[in-house]
PDB file of C-alpha atoms in Angstrom:
ATOM      1  CA  MET A  27     -49.853  55.498 -31.303  1.00  0.00           C
ATOM      2  CA  LEU A  28     -52.945  56.925 -32.838  1.00  0.00           C
ATOM      3  CA  GLY A  29     -53.349  58.894 -36.037  1.00  0.00           C
ATOM      4  CA  LEU A  30     -55.253  62.133 -36.412  1.00  0.00           C
ATOM      5  CA  ASN A  31     -58.425  60.123 -36.968  1.00  0.00           C
ATOM      6  CA  GLY A  32     -58.041  58.560 -33.507  1.00  0.00           C
ATOM      7  CA  ARG A  33     -57.226  55.131 -34.921  1.00  0.00           C
ATOM      8  CA  PRO A  34     -53.938  53.246 -35.086  1.00  0.00           C
ATOM      9  CA  ASP A  35     -52.263  52.789 -38.455  1.00  0.00           C
ATOM     10  CA  LEU A  36     -52.503  49.044 -39.079  1.00  0.00           C
ATOM     11  CA  ARG A  37     -49.124  48.978 -40.851  1.00  0.00           C
ATOM     12  CA  VAL A  38     -47.383  50.516 -37.823  1.00  0.00           C
ATOM     13  CA  LYS A  39     -49.336  48.222 -35.524  1.00  0.00           C
ATOM     14  CA  ALA A  40     -48.220  45.198 -37.573  1.00  0.00           C
ATOM     15  CA  CYS A  41     -44.595  46.237 -37.184  1.00  0.00           C
ATOM     16  CA  LEU A  42     -44.822  46.839 -33.432  1.00  0.00           C
ATOM     17  CA  GLY A  43     -46.603  43.531 -32.965  1.00  0.00           C
ATOM     18  CA  SER A  44     -44.446  41.456 -35.273  1.00  0.00           C
ATOM     19  CA  PRO A  45     -42.453  38.506 -33.900  1.00  0.00           C
ATOM     20  CA  LYS A  46     -39.216  40.179 -35.014  1.00  0.00           C
ATOM     21  CA  TRP A  47     -40.066  43.294 -32.999  1.00  0.00           C
ATOM     22  CA  ARG A  48     -41.195  41.306 -29.955  1.00  0.00           C
ATOM     23  CA  ARG A  49     -37.866  39.459 -29.899  1.00  0.00           C
ATOM     24  CA  LEU A  50     -36.080  42.739 -29.228  1.00  0.00           C
ATOM     25  CA  ALA A  51     -35.213  43.499 -25.609  1.00  0.00           C
ATOM     26  CA  TRP A  52     -37.989  45.354 -23.782  1.00  0.00           C
ATOM     27  CA  ARG A  53     -35.882  48.511 -23.442  1.00  0.00           C
ATOM     28  CA  THR A  54     -35.009  48.432 -27.151  1.00  0.00           C
ATOM     29  CA  GLN A  55     -38.695  48.100 -28.038  1.00  0.00           C
ATOM     30  CA  ARG A  56     -39.468  51.084 -25.823  1.00  0.00           C
ATOM     31  CA  ASP A  57     -36.639  53.206 -27.259  1.00  0.00           C
ATOM     32  CA  TYR A  58     -37.496  52.361 -30.866  1.00  0.00           C
ATOM     33  CA  ALA A  59     -41.189  53.078 -30.258  1.00  0.00           C
ATOM     34  CA  TYR A  60     -40.244  56.469 -28.808  1.00  0.00           C
ATOM     35  CA  SER A  61     -38.062  57.171 -31.859  1.00  0.00           C
ATOM     36  CA  LEU A  62     -40.983  56.261 -34.100  1.00  0.00           C
ATOM     37  CA  MET A  63     -43.282  58.570 -32.143  1.00  0.00           C
ATOM     38  CA  VAL A  64     -40.812  61.474 -32.514  1.00  0.00           C
ATOM     39  CA  TRP A  65     -40.557  60.784 -36.272  1.00  0.00           C
ATOM     40  CA  LEU A  66     -44.335  60.597 -36.725  1.00  0.00           C
ATOM     41  CA  ASN A  67     -44.844  63.832 -34.767  1.00  0.00           C
ATOM     42  CA  TYR A  68     -42.136  65.529 -36.843  1.00  0.00           C
ATOM     43  CA  LEU A  69     -43.873  64.420 -40.031  1.00  0.00           C
ATOM     44  CA  LEU A  70     -47.183  65.707 -38.691  1.00  0.00           C
ATOM     45  CA  THR A  71     -45.692  69.180 -38.247  1.00  0.00           C
ATOM     46  CA  MET A  72     -44.277  68.983 -41.789  1.00  0.00           C
ATOM     47  CA  GLY A  73     -47.595  67.855 -43.283  1.00  0.00           C
ATOM     48  CA  VAL A  74     -46.101  64.619 -44.636  1.00  0.00           C
ATOM     49  CA  ASN A  75     -47.546  61.115 -44.258  1.00  0.00           C
ATOM     50  CA  TRP A  76     -45.024  58.545 -43.009  1.00  0.00           C
ATOM     51  CA  TRP A  77     -45.562  56.337 -46.045  1.00  0.00           C
ATOM     52  CA  GLU A  78     -44.836  59.269 -48.391  1.00  0.00           C
ATOM     53  CA  ALA A  79     -41.689  60.581 -46.680  1.00  0.00           C
ATOM     54  CA  ASP A  80     -38.578  60.690 -48.858  1.00  0.00           C
ATOM     55  CA  ASP A  81     -34.863  60.953 -48.234  1.00  0.00           C
ATOM     56  CA  GLY A  82     -35.041  64.763 -48.240  1.00  0.00           C
ATOM     57  CA  VAL A  83     -37.478  64.724 -45.341  1.00  0.00           C
ATOM     58  CA  ALA A  84     -35.292  62.152 -43.565  1.00  0.00           C
ATOM     59  CA  SER A  85     -32.234  64.397 -43.975  1.00  0.00           C
ATOM     60  CA  GLU A  86     -34.162  67.367 -42.603  1.00  0.00           C
ATOM     61  CA  PHE A  87     -35.219  65.218 -39.662  1.00  0.00           C
ATOM     62  CA  LEU A  88     -31.572  64.394 -38.971  1.00  0.00           C
ATOM     63  CA  PHE A  89     -30.696  68.094 -39.052  1.00  0.00           C
ATOM     64  CA  TRP A  90     -33.616  69.032 -36.790  1.00  0.00           C
ATOM     65  CA  ARG A  91     -33.054  66.179 -34.353  1.00  0.00           C
ATOM     66  CA  VAL A  92     -29.288  66.683 -33.909  1.00  0.00           C
ATOM     67  CA  THR A  93     -28.169  70.116 -35.103  1.00  0.00           C
ATOM     68  CA  ASP A  94     -31.008  72.635 -35.382  1.00  0.00           C
ATOM     69  CA  ARG A  95     -30.652  75.373 -32.751  1.00  0.00           C
ATOM     70  CA  ALA A  96     -34.413  75.919 -32.940  1.00  0.00           C
ATOM     71  CA  ASN A  97     -34.954  72.428 -31.506  1.00  0.00           C
ATOM     72  CA  GLU A  98     -34.791  72.746 -27.728  1.00  0.00           C
ATOM     73  CA  ASP A  99     -34.778  68.956 -27.437  1.00  0.00           C
ATOM     74  CA  ALA A 100     -31.897  68.255 -29.824  1.00  0.00           C
ATOM     75  CA  VAL A 101     -30.116  64.986 -29.115  1.00  0.00           C
ATOM     76  CA  GLU A 102     -26.580  63.686 -29.413  1.00  0.00           C
ATOM     77  CA  THR A 103     -25.526  61.720 -32.451  1.00  0.00           C
ATOM     78  CA  ARG A 104     -25.567  58.405 -30.572  1.00  0.00           C
ATOM     79  CA  THR A 105     -29.241  58.955 -29.740  1.00  0.00           C
ATOM     80  CA  PHE A 106     -29.995  59.653 -33.373  1.00  0.00           C
ATOM     81  CA  ALA A 107     -28.102  56.507 -34.338  1.00  0.00           C
ATOM     82  CA  ARG A 108     -30.540  54.586 -32.129  1.00  0.00           C
ATOM     83  CA  ASP A 109     -33.470  56.464 -33.698  1.00  0.00           C
ATOM     84  CA  LEU A 110     -32.186  55.529 -37.131  1.00  0.00           C
ATOM     85  CA  ALA A 111     -31.860  51.840 -36.245  1.00  0.00           C
ATOM     86  CA  GLY A 112     -35.440  51.717 -35.017  1.00  0.00           C
ATOM     87  CA  LEU A 113     -36.860  53.638 -37.965  1.00  0.00           C
ATOM     88  CA  LYS A 114     -35.044  51.407 -40.429  1.00  0.00           C
ATOM     89  CA  LYS A 115     -36.698  48.386 -38.739  1.00  0.00           C
ATOM     90  CA  VAL A 116     -40.118  49.983 -39.122  1.00  0.00           C
ATOM     91  CA  TYR A 117     -39.570  50.784 -42.783  1.00  0.00           C
ATOM     92  CA  SER A 118     -38.085  47.359 -43.401  1.00  0.00           C
ATOM     93  CA  ARG A 119     -41.373  45.877 -42.270  1.00  0.00           C
ATOM     94  CA  ALA A 120     -43.340  48.504 -44.230  1.00  0.00           C
ATOM     95  CA  ALA A 121     -41.516  47.460 -47.406  1.00  0.00           C
ATOM     96  CA  ARG A 122     -43.945  44.536 -47.512  1.00  0.00           C
ATOM     97  CA  SER A 123     -46.608  47.138 -48.311  1.00  0.00           C
ATOM     98  CA  ARG A 124     -44.340  48.673 -50.964  1.00  0.00           C
ATOM     99  CA  ILE A 125     -43.480  51.679 -48.822  1.00  0.00           C
ATOM    100  CA  ALA A 126     -40.032  53.070 -49.583  1.00  0.00           C
ATOM    101  CA  ASP A 127     -37.561  53.581 -46.751  1.00  0.00           C
ATOM    102  CA  PRO A 128     -36.606  57.281 -46.592  1.00  0.00           C
ATOM    103  CA  PHE A 129     -33.661  56.332 -44.361  1.00  0.00           C
ATOM    104  CA  ALA A 130     -32.205  53.697 -46.716  1.00  0.00           C
ATOM    105  CA  GLU A 131     -29.343  55.920 -47.901  1.00  0.00           C
ATOM    106  CA  LEU A 132     -28.934  57.827 -44.622  1.00  0.00           C
ATOM    107  CA  ASP A 133     -26.012  56.803 -42.464  1.00  0.00           C
ATOM    108  CA  ALA A 134     -25.818  57.476 -38.773  1.00  0.00           C
ATOM    109  CA  PRO A 135     -23.787  60.597 -38.069  1.00  0.00           C
ATOM    110  CA  CYS A 136     -20.334  60.203 -36.568  1.00  0.00           C
ATOM    111  CA  ILE A 137     -20.467  59.926 -32.827  1.00  0.00           C
ATOM    112  CA  VAL A 138     -18.704  62.774 -31.090  1.00  0.00           C
ATOM    113  CA  ARG A 139     -17.079  61.844 -27.807  1.00  0.00           C
ATOM    114  CA  HIS A 140     -17.130  64.545 -25.158  1.00  0.00           C
ATOM    115  CA  ALA A 141     -14.825  62.880 -22.670  1.00  0.00           C
ATOM    116  CA  ASP A 142     -11.101  63.501 -22.717  1.00  0.00           C
ATOM    117  CA  VAL A 143      -9.905  59.893 -22.522  1.00  0.00           C
ATOM    118  CA  LYS A 144      -6.308  59.209 -21.553  1.00  0.00           C
ATOM    119  CA  TRP A 145      -4.794  55.877 -22.509  1.00  0.00           C
ATOM    120  CA  LEU A 146      -2.239  54.131 -20.359  1.00  0.00           C
ATOM    121  CA  ASP A 147       0.698  52.787 -22.289  1.00  0.00           C
ATOM    122  CA  PRO A 148       0.994  49.016 -21.607  1.00  0.00           C
ATOM    123  CA  SER A 149       4.698  49.432 -20.796  1.00  0.00           C
ATOM    124  CA  GLY A 150       3.812  51.952 -18.085  1.00  0.00           C
ATOM    125  CA  TYR A 151       1.537  49.498 -16.299  1.00  0.00           C
ATOM    126  CA  SER A 152       3.223  47.291 -13.727  1.00  0.00           C
TER     127      SER A 152
END
């Protein structure tokens, strides 16, 4: 992930290369890195640096990512919950550089199930 200047941000690089990050499963690393890329691109369009983002920007990101009809690539709440977990890890690491976590007070949205699940009563099972 390169910034507009064509160079990586050393704080992001430190997070992605940290022992804590490398202990994550490969697929989790990939998914969290993708979530970070989506967040950084969103911030770029908003004209906000990642280290200056606040909870208002984070809330707008949630709206855009999950609900906004203008977003053709909106995702389900469970995908955003994964995004949120990854972004909180990044900002947890960035806290060492005194960067505030814009997602600290943001909870993952409730997961909406689309399947009509029928439960079998234990007494009906033989």
